[in-house]
mmCIF file of N, CA, C and O in Angstrom:
data_model
loop_
_atom_site.group_PDB
_atom_site.id
_atom_site.type_symbol
_atom_site.label_atom_id
_atom_site.label_comp_id
_atom_site.label_asym_id
_atom_site.label_seq_id
_atom_site.Cartn_x
_atom_site.Cartn_y
_atom_site.Cartn_z
ATOM 1 N N MET A 1 -31.737 26.802 17.036
ATOM 2 C CA MET A 1 -30.753 26.652 15.984
ATOM 3 C C MET A 1 -29.332 26.610 16.565
ATOM 4 O O MET A 1 -28.530 25.812 16.139
ATOM 5 N N LYS A 2 -29.055 27.487 17.525
ATOM 6 C CA LYS A 2 -27.732 27.497 18.138
ATOM 7 C C LYS A 2 -27.452 26.186 18.863
ATOM 8 O O LYS A 2 -26.329 25.707 18.886
ATOM 9 N N GLY A 3 -28.483 25.603 19.457
ATOM 10 C CA GLY A 3 -28.335 24.343 20.171
ATOM 11 C C GLY A 3 -27.923 23.212 19.235
ATOM 12 O O GLY A 3 -27.075 22.382 19.567
ATOM 13 N N ILE A 4 -28.512 23.176 18.052
ATOM 14 C CA ILE A 4 -28.161 22.147 17.061
ATOM 15 C C ILE A 4 -26.719 22.335 16.614
ATOM 16 O O ILE A 4 -25.959 21.376 16.510
ATOM 17 N N PHE A 5 -26.345 23.564 16.358
ATOM 18 C CA PHE A 5 -24.967 23.839 15.935
ATOM 19 C C PHE A 5 -23.969 23.418 16.997
ATOM 20 O O PHE A 5 -22.946 22.803 16.700
ATOM 21 N N LYS A 6 -24.263 23.732 18.259
ATOM 22 C CA LYS A 6 -23.363 23.376 19.353
ATOM 23 C C LYS A 6 -23.234 21.860 19.494
ATOM 24 O O LYS A 6 -22.197 21.345 19.877
ATOM 25 N N MET A 7 -24.309 21.129 19.201
ATOM 26 C CA MET A 7 -24.267 19.664 19.292
ATOM 27 C C MET A 7 -23.514 19.062 18.108
ATOM 28 O O MET A 7 -22.845 18.042 18.233
ATOM 29 N N MET A 8 -23.618 19.669 16.939
ATOM 30 C CA MET A 8 -22.999 19.128 15.730
ATOM 31 C C MET A 8 -21.501 19.408 15.654
ATOM 32 O O MET A 8 -20.759 18.642 15.063
ATOM 33 N N LEU A 9 -21.051 20.489 16.243
ATOM 34 C CA LEU A 9 -19.640 20.863 16.183
ATOM 35 C C LEU A 9 -18.712 19.773 16.710
ATOM 36 O O LEU A 9 -17.749 19.398 16.028
ATOM 37 N N PRO A 10 -18.969 19.192 17.891
ATOM 38 C CA PRO A 10 -18.083 18.115 18.361
ATOM 39 C C PRO A 10 -18.121 16.883 17.455
ATOM 40 O O PRO A 10 -17.103 16.237 17.238
ATOM 41 N N VAL A 11 -19.284 16.565 16.904
ATOM 42 C CA VAL A 11 -19.400 15.407 16.011
ATOM 43 C C VAL A 11 -18.567 15.635 14.754
ATOM 44 O O VAL A 11 -17.823 14.756 14.309
ATOM 45 N N ILE A 12 -18.670 16.804 14.174
ATOM 46 C CA ILE A 12 -17.896 17.131 12.973
ATOM 47 C C ILE A 12 -16.408 17.086 13.273
ATOM 48 O O ILE A 12 -15.619 16.573 12.480
ATOM 49 N N SER A 13 -16.009 17.603 14.417
ATOM 50 C CA SER A 13 -14.594 17.583 14.796
ATOM 51 C C SER A 13 -14.069 16.165 14.925
ATOM 52 O O SER A 13 -12.973 15.844 14.477
ATOM 53 N N LEU A 14 -14.847 15.289 15.545
ATOM 54 C CA LEU A 14 -14.434 13.898 15.714
ATOM 55 C C LEU A 14 -14.339 13.183 14.377
ATOM 56 O O LEU A 14 -13.398 12.437 14.120
ATOM 57 N N LEU A 15 -15.308 13.386 13.505
ATOM 58 C CA LEU A 15 -15.291 12.725 12.207
ATOM 59 C C LEU A 15 -14.141 13.197 11.326
ATOM 60 O O LEU A 15 -13.544 12.412 10.605
ATOM 61 N N SER A 16 -13.809 14.450 11.385
ATOM 62 C CA SER A 16 -12.718 14.961 10.561
ATOM 63 C C SER A 16 -11.364 14.454 11.027
ATOM 64 O O SER A 16 -10.405 14.419 10.271
ATOM 65 N N ALA A 17 -11.274 14.005 12.257
ATOM 66 C CA ALA A 17 -10.015 13.496 12.800
ATOM 67 C C ALA A 17 -9.802 12.029 12.458
ATOM 68 O O ALA A 17 -8.759 11.469 12.756
ATOM 69 N N CYS A 18 -10.731 11.379 11.788
ATOM 70 C CA CYS A 18 -10.656 9.939 11.525
ATOM 71 C C CYS A 18 -9.885 9.576 10.270
ATOM 72 O O CYS A 18 -9.650 8.417 10.005
ATOM 73 N N SER A 19 -9.534 10.522 9.452
ATOM 74 C CA SER A 19 -8.845 10.218 8.200
ATOM 75 C C SER A 19 -7.442 10.797 8.224
ATOM 76 O O SER A 19 -7.252 11.995 8.049
ATOM 77 N N PRO A 20 -6.424 9.944 8.443
ATOM 78 C CA PRO A 20 -5.065 10.453 8.535
ATOM 79 C C PRO A 20 -4.519 10.893 7.188
ATOM 80 O O PRO A 20 -4.987 10.467 6.137
ATOM 81 N N GLY A 21 -3.519 11.707 7.231
ATOM 82 C CA GLY A 21 -2.846 12.158 6.031
ATOM 83 C C GLY A 21 -1.392 12.408 6.341
ATOM 84 O O GLY A 21 -0.859 11.911 7.329
ATOM 85 N N ALA A 22 -0.758 13.172 5.512
ATOM 86 C CA ALA A 22 0.652 13.493 5.731
ATOM 87 C C ALA A 22 0.819 14.168 7.083
ATOM 88 O O ALA A 22 0.081 15.070 7.435
ATOM 89 N N GLY A 23 1.756 13.707 7.857
ATOM 90 C CA GLY A 23 2.013 14.294 9.154
ATOM 91 C C GLY A 23 1.120 13.743 10.257
ATOM 92 O O GLY A 23 1.183 14.197 11.377
ATOM 93 N N GLU A 24 0.267 12.776 9.901
ATOM 94 C CA GLU A 24 -0.619 12.176 10.877
ATOM 95 C C GLU A 24 -0.395 10.676 10.890
ATOM 96 O O GLU A 24 0.022 10.085 9.905
ATOM 97 N N GLY A 25 -0.692 10.025 11.997
ATOM 98 C CA GLY A 25 -0.542 8.587 12.084
ATOM 99 C C GLY A 25 -1.696 7.863 11.415
ATOM 100 O O GLY A 25 -2.750 8.416 11.206
ATOM 101 N N GLY A 26 -1.477 6.609 11.048
ATOM 102 C CA GLY A 26 -2.537 5.787 10.481
ATOM 103 C C GLY A 26 -2.278 5.425 9.030
ATOM 104 O O GLY A 26 -1.332 5.884 8.403
ATOM 105 N N LEU A 27 -3.145 4.565 8.519
ATOM 106 C CA LEU A 27 -3.019 4.112 7.135
ATOM 107 C C LEU A 27 -3.395 5.221 6.167
ATOM 108 O O LEU A 27 -4.299 6.010 6.429
ATOM 109 N N LEU A 28 -2.715 5.256 5.047
ATOM 110 C CA LEU A 28 -3.019 6.233 4.007
ATOM 111 C C LEU A 28 -3.770 5.545 2.875
ATOM 112 O O LEU A 28 -3.487 4.394 2.544
ATOM 113 N N ASN A 29 -4.703 6.266 2.274
ATOM 114 C CA ASN A 29 -5.377 5.722 1.102
ATOM 115 C C ASN A 29 -4.611 6.146 -0.152
ATOM 116 O O ASN A 29 -3.650 6.925 -0.079
ATOM 117 N N LEU A 30 -5.032 5.642 -1.293
ATOM 118 C CA LEU A 30 -4.294 5.911 -2.529
ATOM 119 C C LEU A 30 -4.264 7.403 -2.865
ATOM 120 O O LEU A 30 -3.231 7.928 -3.279
ATOM 121 N N ARG A 31 -5.371 8.087 -2.662
ATOM 122 C CA ARG A 31 -5.406 9.524 -2.949
ATOM 123 C C ARG A 31 -4.362 10.269 -2.119
ATOM 124 O O ARG A 31 -3.646 11.129 -2.620
ATOM 125 N N GLN A 32 -4.254 9.917 -0.840
ATOM 126 C CA GLN A 32 -3.291 10.572 0.037
ATOM 127 C C GLN A 32 -1.857 10.262 -0.390
ATOM 128 O O GLN A 32 -0.997 11.140 -0.385
ATOM 129 N N VAL A 33 -1.596 9.010 -0.759
ATOM 130 C CA VAL A 33 -0.255 8.626 -1.210
ATOM 131 C C VAL A 33 0.126 9.427 -2.450
ATOM 132 O O VAL A 33 1.221 9.984 -2.543
ATOM 133 N N LEU A 34 -0.791 9.508 -3.427
ATOM 134 C CA LEU A 34 -0.486 10.211 -4.668
ATOM 135 C C LEU A 34 -0.443 11.727 -4.489
ATOM 136 O O LEU A 34 0.245 12.414 -5.237
ATOM 137 N N THR A 35 -1.130 12.251 -3.494
ATOM 138 C CA THR A 35 -1.044 13.680 -3.199
ATOM 139 C C THR A 35 0.357 14.016 -2.697
ATOM 140 O O THR A 35 0.942 15.029 -3.082
ATOM 141 N N MET A 36 0.900 13.138 -1.848
ATOM 142 C CA MET A 36 2.242 13.376 -1.318
ATOM 143 C C MET A 36 3.323 13.111 -2.355
ATOM 144 O O MET A 36 4.358 13.759 -2.356
ATOM 145 N N ASN A 37 3.076 12.133 -3.256
ATOM 146 C CA ASN A 37 4.057 11.787 -4.281
ATOM 147 C C ASN A 37 3.325 11.302 -5.530
ATOM 148 O O ASN A 37 2.992 10.118 -5.639
ATOM 149 N N PRO A 38 3.077 12.199 -6.483
ATOM 150 C CA PRO A 38 2.340 11.826 -7.693
ATOM 151 C C PRO A 38 3.006 10.708 -8.503
ATOM 152 O O PRO A 38 2.338 10.038 -9.285
ATOM 153 N N ASP A 39 4.305 10.495 -8.323
ATOM 154 C CA ASP A 39 5.029 9.456 -9.052
ATOM 155 C C ASP A 39 5.220 8.182 -8.234
ATOM 156 O O ASP A 39 6.024 7.314 -8.605
ATOM 157 N N ALA A 40 4.504 8.046 -7.135
ATOM 158 C CA ALA A 40 4.681 6.899 -6.243
ATOM 159 C C ALA A 40 4.402 5.589 -6.982
ATOM 160 O O ALA A 40 3.477 5.484 -7.776
ATOM 161 N N GLU A 41 5.225 4.598 -6.700
ATOM 162 C CA GLU A 41 4.994 3.253 -7.196
ATOM 163 C C GLU A 41 4.207 2.541 -6.098
ATOM 164 O O GLU A 41 4.656 2.455 -4.963
ATOM 165 N N TYR A 42 3.018 2.037 -6.434
ATOM 166 C CA TYR A 42 2.125 1.522 -5.408
ATOM 167 C C TYR A 42 1.397 0.248 -5.852
ATOM 168 O O TYR A 42 1.346 -0.085 -7.037
ATOM 169 N N VAL A 43 0.833 -0.422 -4.857
ATOM 170 C CA VAL A 43 -0.091 -1.536 -5.044
ATOM 171 C C VAL A 43 -1.265 -1.253 -4.115
ATOM 172 O O VAL A 43 -1.067 -0.947 -2.933
ATOM 173 N N GLU A 44 -2.483 -1.345 -4.630
ATOM 174 C CA GLU A 44 -3.676 -1.174 -3.799
ATOM 175 C C GLU A 44 -4.438 -2.491 -3.780
ATOM 176 O O GLU A 44 -4.864 -2.992 -4.818
ATOM 177 N N LEU A 45 -4.598 -3.052 -2.587
ATOM 178 C CA LEU A 45 -5.315 -4.316 -2.444
ATOM 179 C C LEU A 45 -6.825 -4.074 -2.457
ATOM 180 O O LEU A 45 -7.292 -2.944 -2.297
ATOM 181 N N GLU A 46 -7.585 -5.153 -2.623
ATOM 182 C CA GLU A 46 -9.048 -5.044 -2.671
ATOM 183 C C GLU A 46 -9.635 -4.427 -1.414
ATOM 184 O O GLU A 46 -10.657 -3.755 -1.471
ATOM 185 N N ASN A 47 -8.990 -4.637 -0.272
ATOM 186 C CA ASN A 47 -9.511 -4.089 0.989
ATOM 187 C C ASN A 47 -9.169 -2.606 1.171
ATOM 188 O O ASN A 47 -9.498 -2.008 2.182
ATOM 189 N N GLY A 48 -8.468 -2.011 0.193
ATOM 190 C CA GLY A 48 -8.125 -0.591 0.253
ATOM 191 C C GLY A 48 -6.748 -0.301 0.819
ATOM 192 O O GLY A 48 -6.291 0.843 0.782
ATOM 193 N N ASP A 49 -6.060 -1.307 1.345
ATOM 194 C CA ASP A 49 -4.700 -1.093 1.847
ATOM 195 C C ASP A 49 -3.781 -0.733 0.686
ATOM 196 O O ASP A 49 -3.828 -1.357 -0.374
ATOM 197 N N VAL A 50 -2.952 0.282 0.899
ATOM 198 C CA VAL A 50 -2.023 0.746 -0.129
ATOM 199 C C VAL A 50 -0.598 0.490 0.345
ATOM 200 O O VAL A 50 -0.240 0.822 1.474
ATOM 201 N N TYR A 51 0.200 -0.091 -0.531
ATOM 202 C CA TYR A 51 1.608 -0.382 -0.265
ATOM 203 C C TYR A 51 2.434 0.389 -1.280
ATOM 204 O O TYR A 51 2.060 0.488 -2.446
ATOM 205 N N THR A 52 3.557 0.945 -0.829
ATOM 206 C CA THR A 52 4.422 1.702 -1.726
ATOM 207 C C THR A 52 5.808 1.074 -1.804
ATOM 208 O O THR A 52 6.232 0.342 -0.909
ATOM 209 N N HIS A 53 6.506 1.382 -2.882
ATOM 210 C CA HIS A 53 7.832 0.832 -3.148
ATOM 211 C C HIS A 53 8.852 1.972 -3.121
ATOM 212 O O HIS A 53 8.529 3.103 -3.450
ATOM 213 N N GLY A 54 10.068 1.641 -2.722
ATOM 214 C CA GLY A 54 11.130 2.624 -2.829
ATOM 215 C C GLY A 54 11.873 2.917 -1.542
ATOM 216 O O GLY A 54 12.902 3.584 -1.574
ATOM 217 N N ALA A 55 11.390 2.434 -0.419
ATOM 218 C CA ALA A 55 12.083 2.681 0.849
ATOM 219 C C ALA A 55 13.266 1.723 0.981
ATOM 220 O O ALA A 55 13.099 0.508 0.895
ATOM 221 N N GLU A 56 14.440 2.268 1.178
ATOM 222 C CA GLU A 56 15.657 1.455 1.276
ATOM 223 C C GLU A 56 15.639 0.496 2.463
ATOM 224 O O GLU A 56 16.133 -0.614 2.377
ATOM 225 N N TRP A 57 15.066 0.929 3.586
ATOM 226 C CA TRP A 57 15.077 0.091 4.785
ATOM 227 C C TRP A 57 14.384 -1.250 4.556
ATOM 228 O O TRP A 57 14.717 -2.243 5.200
ATOM 229 N N VAL A 58 13.440 -1.300 3.626
ATOM 230 C CA VAL A 58 12.710 -2.540 3.351
ATOM 231 C C VAL A 58 13.664 -3.610 2.818
ATOM 232 O O VAL A 58 13.509 -4.789 3.112
ATOM 233 N N TYR A 59 14.672 -3.184 2.062
ATOM 234 C CA TYR A 59 15.630 -4.136 1.487
ATOM 235 C C TYR A 59 16.745 -4.502 2.466
ATOM 236 O O TYR A 59 17.474 -5.454 2.237
ATOM 237 N N GLU A 60 16.872 -3.761 3.541
ATOM 238 C CA GLU A 60 17.888 -4.064 4.549
ATOM 239 C C GLU A 60 17.445 -5.197 5.475
ATOM 240 O O GLU A 60 18.258 -5.764 6.190
ATOM 241 N N LYS A 61 16.169 -5.538 5.450
ATOM 242 C CA LYS A 61 15.619 -6.588 6.310
ATOM 243 C C LYS A 61 15.752 -7.950 5.633
ATOM 244 O O LYS A 61 15.616 -8.076 4.419
ATOM 245 N N SER A 62 16.009 -8.959 6.435
ATOM 246 C CA SER A 62 16.033 -10.333 5.944
ATOM 247 C C SER A 62 14.601 -10.857 6.021
ATOM 248 O O SER A 62 14.066 -11.052 7.122
ATOM 249 N N LEU A 63 13.971 -11.036 4.872
ATOM 250 C CA LEU A 63 12.566 -11.417 4.834
ATOM 251 C C LEU A 63 12.349 -12.684 4.012
ATOM 252 O O LEU A 63 13.080 -12.935 3.052
ATOM 253 N N THR A 64 11.341 -13.441 4.392
ATOM 254 C CA THR A 64 10.938 -14.619 3.623
ATOM 255 C C THR A 64 9.464 -14.496 3.268
ATOM 256 O O THR A 64 8.684 -13.857 3.981
ATOM 257 N N LYS A 65 9.098 -15.125 2.162
ATOM 258 C CA LYS A 65 7.713 -15.093 1.704
ATOM 259 C C LYS A 65 6.820 -15.874 2.653
ATOM 260 O O LYS A 65 7.173 -16.955 3.110
ATOM 261 N N GLY A 66 5.671 -15.300 2.913
ATOM 262 C CA GLY A 66 4.654 -15.982 3.695
ATOM 263 C C GLY A 66 3.507 -16.367 2.777
ATOM 264 O O GLY A 66 3.712 -16.796 1.645
ATOM 265 N N ALA A 67 2.302 -16.143 3.249
ATOM 266 C CA ALA A 67 1.104 -16.510 2.516
ATOM 267 C C ALA A 67 0.893 -15.605 1.301
ATOM 268 O O ALA A 67 1.219 -14.421 1.320
ATOM 269 N N LYS A 68 0.327 -16.191 0.254
ATOM 270 C CA LYS A 68 -0.046 -15.417 -0.931
ATOM 271 C C LYS A 68 -1.189 -14.486 -0.539
ATOM 272 O O LYS A 68 -2.164 -14.906 0.082
ATOM 273 N N VAL A 69 -1.047 -13.210 -0.881
ATOM 274 C CA VAL A 69 -2.048 -12.207 -0.529
ATOM 275 C C VAL A 69 -2.976 -11.944 -1.710
ATOM 276 O O VAL A 69 -4.186 -11.833 -1.550
ATOM 277 N N ALA A 70 -2.387 -11.825 -2.899
ATOM 278 C CA ALA A 70 -3.187 -11.467 -4.071
ATOM 279 C C ALA A 70 -2.378 -11.706 -5.338
ATOM 280 O O ALA A 70 -1.168 -11.941 -5.301
ATOM 281 N N GLU A 71 -3.069 -11.607 -6.439
ATOM 282 C CA GLU A 71 -2.445 -11.605 -7.756
ATOM 283 C C GLU A 71 -2.849 -10.289 -8.407
ATOM 284 O O GLU A 71 -4.029 -9.918 -8.388
ATOM 285 N N VAL A 72 -1.887 -9.554 -8.943
ATOM 286 C CA VAL A 72 -2.151 -8.230 -9.488
ATOM 287 C C VAL A 72 -3.101 -8.326 -10.684
ATOM 288 O O VAL A 72 -2.896 -9.117 -11.594
ATOM 289 N N GLU A 73 -4.134 -7.497 -10.610
ATOM 290 C CA GLU A 73 -5.102 -7.367 -11.690
ATOM 291 C C GLU A 73 -4.966 -5.980 -12.300
ATOM 292 O O GLU A 73 -4.333 -5.097 -11.719
ATOM 293 N N LYS A 74 -5.586 -5.786 -13.448
ATOM 294 C CA LYS A 74 -5.510 -4.502 -14.150
ATOM 295 C C LYS A 74 -5.972 -3.364 -13.240
ATOM 296 O O LYS A 74 -7.013 -3.452 -12.601
ATOM 297 N N GLY A 75 -5.169 -2.296 -13.152
ATOM 298 C CA GLY A 75 -5.502 -1.116 -12.372
ATOM 299 C C GLY A 75 -5.160 -1.201 -10.897
ATOM 300 O O GLY A 75 -5.366 -0.251 -10.159
ATOM 301 N N MET A 76 -4.600 -2.312 -10.476
ATOM 302 C CA MET A 76 -4.313 -2.534 -9.058
ATOM 303 C C MET A 76 -2.936 -2.001 -8.647
ATOM 304 O O MET A 76 -2.716 -1.694 -7.479
ATOM 305 N N ALA A 77 -2.014 -1.909 -9.593
ATOM 306 C CA ALA A 77 -0.639 -1.505 -9.284
ATOM 307 C C ALA A 77 -0.127 -0.558 -10.359
ATOM 308 O O ALA A 77 -0.490 -0.672 -11.525
ATOM 309 N N SER A 78 0.735 0.349 -9.931
ATOM 310 C CA SER A 78 1.264 1.340 -10.868
ATOM 311 C C SER A 78 2.330 0.763 -11.794
ATOM 312 O O SER A 78 2.380 1.123 -12.968
ATOM 313 N N ASP A 79 3.189 -0.123 -11.291
ATOM 314 C CA ASP A 79 4.332 -0.569 -12.085
ATOM 315 C C ASP A 79 4.526 -2.084 -12.117
ATOM 316 O O ASP A 79 5.580 -2.534 -12.557
ATOM 317 N N LEU A 80 3.565 -2.842 -11.656
ATOM 318 C CA LEU A 80 3.691 -4.296 -11.687
ATOM 319 C C LEU A 80 2.805 -4.855 -12.792
ATOM 320 O O LEU A 80 1.677 -4.399 -12.973
ATOM 321 N N PRO A 81 3.296 -5.854 -13.508
ATOM 322 C CA PRO A 81 2.465 -6.437 -14.561
ATOM 323 C C PRO A 81 1.314 -7.262 -13.979
ATOM 324 O O PRO A 81 1.410 -7.804 -12.875
ATOM 325 N N VAL A 82 0.235 -7.340 -14.754
ATOM 326 C CA VAL A 82 -0.899 -8.182 -14.374
ATOM 327 C C VAL A 82 -0.389 -9.608 -14.208
ATOM 328 O O VAL A 82 0.430 -10.090 -14.992
ATOM 329 N N GLY A 83 -0.836 -10.276 -13.161
ATOM 330 C CA GLY A 83 -0.414 -11.638 -12.890
ATOM 331 C C GLY A 83 0.693 -11.753 -11.860
ATOM 332 O O GLY A 83 1.009 -12.856 -11.406
ATOM 333 N N THR A 84 1.291 -10.633 -11.476
ATOM 334 C CA THR A 84 2.325 -10.650 -10.440
ATOM 335 C C THR A 84 1.727 -11.194 -9.143
ATOM 336 O O THR A 84 0.637 -10.802 -8.739
ATOM 337 N N ILE A 85 2.449 -12.106 -8.502
ATOM 338 C CA ILE A 85 1.987 -12.683 -7.248
ATOM 339 C C ILE A 85 2.523 -11.839 -6.090
ATOM 340 O O ILE A 85 3.702 -11.489 -6.053
ATOM 341 N N LEU A 86 1.642 -11.520 -5.153
ATOM 342 C CA LEU A 86 2.004 -10.744 -3.967
ATOM 343 C C LEU A 86 1.930 -11.648 -2.746
ATOM 344 O O LEU A 86 0.915 -12.307 -2.522
ATOM 345 N N TYR A 87 3.017 -11.649 -1.970
ATOM 346 C CA TYR A 87 3.095 -12.452 -0.758
ATOM 347 C C TYR A 87 3.285 -11.535 0.441
ATOM 348 O O TYR A 87 3.952 -10.517 0.352
ATOM 349 N N GLU A 88 2.746 -11.950 1.577
ATOM 350 C CA GLU A 88 3.005 -11.259 2.828
ATOM 351 C C GLU A 88 4.351 -11.731 3.355
ATOM 352 O O GLU A 88 4.694 -12.897 3.218
ATOM 353 N N SER A 89 5.115 -10.835 3.934
ATOM 354 C CA SER A 89 6.375 -11.210 4.564
ATOM 355 C C SER A 89 6.078 -11.922 5.881
ATOM 356 O O SER A 89 5.223 -11.474 6.645
ATOM 357 N N LYS A 90 6.766 -13.031 6.143
ATOM 358 C CA LYS A 90 6.567 -13.749 7.410
ATOM 359 C C LYS A 90 7.019 -12.913 8.593
ATOM 360 O O LYS A 90 6.391 -12.902 9.641
ATOM 361 N N GLU A 91 8.122 -12.208 8.445
ATOM 362 C CA GLU A 91 8.714 -11.467 9.557
ATOM 363 C C GLU A 91 8.004 -10.137 9.838
ATOM 364 O O GLU A 91 7.865 -9.739 10.987
ATOM 365 N N ILE A 92 7.597 -9.447 8.782
ATOM 366 C CA ILE A 92 6.938 -8.138 8.930
ATOM 367 C C ILE A 92 5.713 -8.142 8.010
ATOM 368 O O ILE A 92 5.830 -7.850 6.819
ATOM 369 N N PRO A 93 4.539 -8.453 8.537
ATOM 370 C CA PRO A 93 3.343 -8.558 7.703
ATOM 371 C C PRO A 93 2.979 -7.277 6.943
ATOM 372 O O PRO A 93 2.243 -7.334 5.972
ATOM 373 N N ALA A 94 3.508 -6.141 7.356
ATOM 374 C CA ALA A 94 3.222 -4.880 6.670
ATOM 375 C C ALA A 94 4.090 -4.698 5.431
ATOM 376 O O ALA A 94 4.073 -3.638 4.817
ATOM 377 N N ILE A 95 4.842 -5.733 5.047
ATOM 378 C CA ILE A 95 5.655 -5.690 3.834
ATOM 379 C C ILE A 95 5.172 -6.778 2.886
ATOM 380 O O ILE A 95 5.012 -7.929 3.280
ATOM 381 N N LEU A 96 4.930 -6.384 1.634
ATOM 382 C CA LEU A 96 4.563 -7.337 0.592
ATOM 383 C C LEU A 96 5.781 -7.632 -0.266
ATOM 384 O O LEU A 96 6.607 -6.750 -0.531
ATOM 385 N N ILE A 97 5.875 -8.867 -0.697
ATOM 386 C CA ILE A 97 6.935 -9.289 -1.605
ATOM 387 C C ILE A 97 6.261 -9.627 -2.929
ATOM 388 O O ILE A 97 5.383 -10.494 -2.993
ATOM 389 N N ALA A 98 6.657 -8.936 -3.983
ATOM 390 C CA ALA A 98 6.084 -9.145 -5.314
ATOM 391 C C ALA A 98 7.080 -9.927 -6.160
ATOM 392 O O ALA A 98 8.269 -9.597 -6.180
ATOM 393 N N GLU A 99 6.589 -10.951 -6.855
ATOM 394 C CA GLU A 99 7.459 -11.747 -7.719
ATOM 395 C C GLU A 99 6.863 -11.840 -9.118
ATOM 396 O O GLU A 99 5.686 -12.178 -9.275
ATOM 397 N N TYR A 100 7.705 -11.535 -10.118
ATOM 398 C CA TYR A 100 7.292 -11.645 -11.514
ATOM 399 C C TYR A 100 8.534 -11.718 -12.394
ATOM 400 O O TYR A 100 9.564 -11.112 -12.091
ATOM 401 N N ASP A 101 8.476 -12.497 -13.454
ATOM 402 C CA ASP A 101 9.562 -12.605 -14.439
ATOM 403 C C ASP A 101 10.934 -12.788 -13.788
ATOM 404 O O ASP A 101 11.922 -12.195 -14.223
ATOM 405 N N GLY A 102 11.015 -13.553 -12.721
ATOM 406 C CA GLY A 102 12.284 -13.787 -12.042
ATOM 407 C C GLY A 102 12.773 -12.613 -11.208
ATOM 408 O O GLY A 102 13.892 -12.632 -10.699
ATOM 409 N N LYS A 103 11.944 -11.582 -11.055
ATOM 410 C CA LYS A 103 12.303 -10.398 -10.266
ATOM 411 C C LYS A 103 11.531 -10.397 -8.955
ATOM 412 O O LYS A 103 10.449 -10.964 -8.851
ATOM 413 N N THR A 104 12.093 -9.718 -7.957
ATOM 414 C CA THR A 104 11.438 -9.564 -6.659
ATOM 415 C C THR A 104 11.469 -8.091 -6.266
ATOM 416 O O THR A 104 12.500 -7.431 -6.389
ATOM 417 N N LYS A 105 10.329 -7.577 -5.820
ATOM 418 C CA LYS A 105 10.232 -6.207 -5.319
ATOM 419 C C LYS A 105 9.518 -6.254 -3.979
ATOM 420 O O LYS A 105 8.694 -7.131 -3.726
ATOM 421 N N ARG A 106 9.825 -5.279 -3.130
ATOM 422 C CA ARG A 106 9.194 -5.184 -1.822
ATOM 423 C C ARG A 106 8.419 -3.878 -1.701
ATOM 424 O O ARG A 106 8.894 -2.821 -2.117
ATOM 425 N N TYR A 107 7.254 -3.979 -1.111
ATOM 426 C CA TYR A 107 6.373 -2.832 -0.889
ATOM 427 C C TYR A 107 5.999 -2.781 0.587
ATOM 428 O O TYR A 107 5.723 -3.818 1.179
ATOM 429 N N HIS A 108 5.969 -1.591 1.158
ATOM 430 C CA HIS A 108 5.576 -1.463 2.566
ATOM 431 C C HIS A 108 4.248 -0.725 2.670
ATOM 432 O O HIS A 108 3.896 0.094 1.822
ATOM 433 N N LEU A 109 3.501 -1.045 3.718
ATOM 434 C CA LEU A 109 2.202 -0.439 3.948
ATOM 435 C C LEU A 109 2.349 1.067 4.106
ATOM 436 O O LEU A 109 3.189 1.547 4.864
ATOM 437 N N ALA A 110 1.543 1.814 3.364
ATOM 438 C CA ALA A 110 1.617 3.279 3.401
ATOM 439 C C ALA A 110 0.936 3.790 4.664
ATOM 440 O O ALA A 110 -0.258 3.604 4.860
ATOM 441 N N MET A 111 1.740 4.442 5.514
ATOM 442 C CA MET A 111 1.218 4.976 6.772
ATOM 443 C C MET A 111 1.682 6.411 6.962
ATOM 444 O O MET A 111 2.800 6.749 6.568
ATOM 445 N N GLY A 112 0.818 7.210 7.585
ATOM 446 C CA GLY A 112 1.192 8.578 7.932
ATOM 447 C C GLY A 112 2.151 8.551 9.115
ATOM 448 O O GLY A 112 2.185 7.591 9.881
ATOM 449 N N GLU A 113 2.929 9.586 9.259
ATOM 450 C CA GLU A 113 3.909 9.650 10.344
ATOM 451 C C GLU A 113 3.406 10.471 11.488
ATOM 452 O O GLU A 113 2.646 11.343 11.360
#
């Protein structure tokens, strides 16, 4: 029994290190984003990537629209209307440009620090 426990301990340690959160590097999932900020404005893509809005530095960059990434569907975004078109930024692919009703918003990929 002790032998099994000794073998499982390193495996458990490695697996628990695979999911980043606040204060850790890597992509954050929606649960982690909302845990850190329950009022976060976000977009979650079908592949699970989460982008958040509100960082000033995103607007300081000169960016142009690249390829269309998605169209917002019900439940996909906290504050964007259904039908909003999401584009990848040509200069920084980790930034999405959202366009709707003549408005433009920028979202950056949610990552732990």
